[in-house]
Amino acid sequence: MAINVILNLLAALAVLAFLYRQQRRHASFSVRVFSGLGLGIVLGAGLQAVYGAGAPVLAATGEYLDIVGSGYVKLLQMVIMPLIMVSIISAVLKLKNARSLGKISALTIGTLMLTTLVAAGIGILMAKLFGLTAVGLTASAAEVARGTYLQGSVATAKAISLPGMLLSFIPANPFLDLTGGRKTSTIAVVIFSLFIGVAATGIHAKQPAVFASFEQFVKVAHAIVMRIVTLVLRLTPYGVFALMAQVVSSSSYADILKLISFVLASYSALALMFGVHLALIAGAGLNPLRYLKKILPVLSFAFTSRTSAGSIPLSVQTQTQRLGTPEGIANFAASFGSTIGQNGCAGIYPAMLAVMIAPTVGVDPFTLAFIGPLLAIVTIGSVGVAGVGGGATFAALIVLSALDLPVALAGLLISIEPLIDMGRTALNVSGSITAGTLTSRALGETDMAVFNADAELSVDSEGDASRAA
């Protein structure tokens, strides 16, 4: 087996060398990302075709690929909190206006919540069109799900109410939140950073020398953090390749075929919601095709990594450098969107699951008496869902518990969870970028020269940055 693992790793190294060669030849960032995505699919499918699903050699190979894939995600997670903190503080110092800050927050969060409501409605519609139902699932299967997947999570979901969730946003220990130690740490860091920024602007008139020193410190910190982000983002094609190869090589095609109706319904709902995002962009007077082309690399990373929070740095860079959104708005949208109003994980998925499970307890899911409360609970429950793997399950547990439906049945979809979660995460990130773009457009802050330019992300060497811009 060791020889086979070595051969597999040599093939992976050859792909990584090809991607590095593309970078040296100054291939565009988008081309390199999609090259990594495509080659990851090819390698993953090839490995499974040669060794078969679940083979020990695939697991051993995956452990080494994980160094590149998960290593890249961890590097992104490393810069998330510093990026949010310095960017939000910098944005507040530039605004010097609490009313502008309030407008940005209200428009961003309002857009996220509204699109989640629409996403839930689309999830219900697709469940109806595809005839999805959990009726016929055995009690033993439900017990297996309860024991292997949902044990402990059910109690957690029931224990969290909306007031409790809102309370968890308050950074009682900001240093803990800077480590990402809680599910709501991202929002808590945003709030803490807002306090710092507002406090700093409060001494602008009384202590101008102190304010000037602090403002200069923030500028320096911001420049350094953005440079770190740039260095990490250069690794995106390699990370996307490794992540995709792992997902494809470890996927169970038999399980996918068994649940093909749910897979098709889920991706139909996701595609339709992507269409809603583009329609909103078009309604704001922007070219939706140009917009889609510019955000595709971000969506590709979100698709392969399955982490909304990990996509924040790339999302911010894309919004500012390619869409013309001011940095403050871009950071608000990316930060809030990783926890609040996730269209895929907290919108479509819980709604579809609730409609599927309701008939098992004799409830007709397609009545106003059921759909009305479901939409309200999904929308409100979308506040505070973690932007990492498992967030969709957590959101589903909250909704099912609130509707008094059997939560254990949610675990029966665990075998295809990674496949569905890829599309859901991409939609989550698309929703946050849409919220940022619409907010920027509504406030008249969008730099149309940047939006209309054929710009690439400035993630290469300094010499290439000017060419990319």
CSV table of N, CA and C in Angstrom, one decimal, residues 2 17 71 93 144 171 200 209 262 273 275 306 352 359:
chain,number,residue,atom,x,y,z
A,2,ALA,N,2.0,1.2,0.6
A,2,ALA,CA,2.9,2.3,0.7
A,2,ALA,C,3.3,2.8,-0.6
A,17,ALA,N,3.1,21.2,-9.1
A,17,ALA,CA,4.1,21.8,-9.9
A,17,ALA,C,3.6,22.5,-11.1
A,71,GLY,N,-4.5,22.7,5.5
A,71,GLY,CA,-3.4,23.6,5.8
A,71,GLY,C,-3.8,25.0,5.3
A,93,LEU,N,-13.2,54.7,11.5
A,93,LEU,CA,-12.4,55.9,11.6
A,93,LEU,C,-12.5,56.8,10.4
A,144,VAL,N,-30.1,5.0,14.6
A,144,VAL,CA,-28.7,5.0,14.2
A,144,VAL,C,-28.3,6.5,14.0
A,171,PRO,N,-19.5,40.4,23.1
A,171,PRO,CA,-18.2,39.9,23.4
A,171,PRO,C,-17.8,40.1,24.9
A,200,ALA,N,-12.6,55.7,19.5
A,200,ALA,CA,-11.5,56.5,18.9
A,200,ALA,C,-12.0,57.7,18.3
A,209,ALA,N,-4.1,64.7,19.0
A,209,ALA,CA,-2.7,64.1,18.8
A,209,ALA,C,-2.8,62.6,19.1
A,262,PHE,N,-33.0,13.9,-3.5
A,262,PHE,CA,-32.7,15.0,-2.6
A,262,PHE,C,-31.6,15.8,-3.1
A,273,MET,N,-31.7,29.9,-6.4
A,273,MET,CA,-31.4,31.0,-5.5
A,273,MET,C,-30.2,31.8,-6.0
A,275,GLY,N,-29.8,32.4,-9.1
A,275,GLY,CA,-30.5,33.2,-10.1
A,275,GLY,C,-31.1,34.4,-9.4
A,306,ARG,N,-16.0,24.3,1.9
A,306,ARG,CA,-17.2,24.2,2.7
A,306,ARG,C,-17.0,25.0,4.0
A,352,MET,N,-36.3,22.6,3.5
A,352,MET,CA,-36.5,21.3,2.8
A,352,MET,C,-36.7,20.2,3.8
A,359,PRO,N,-44.5,15.1,7.3
A,359,PRO,CA,-45.5,14.0,7.1
A,359,PRO,C,-45.3,12.8,8.0
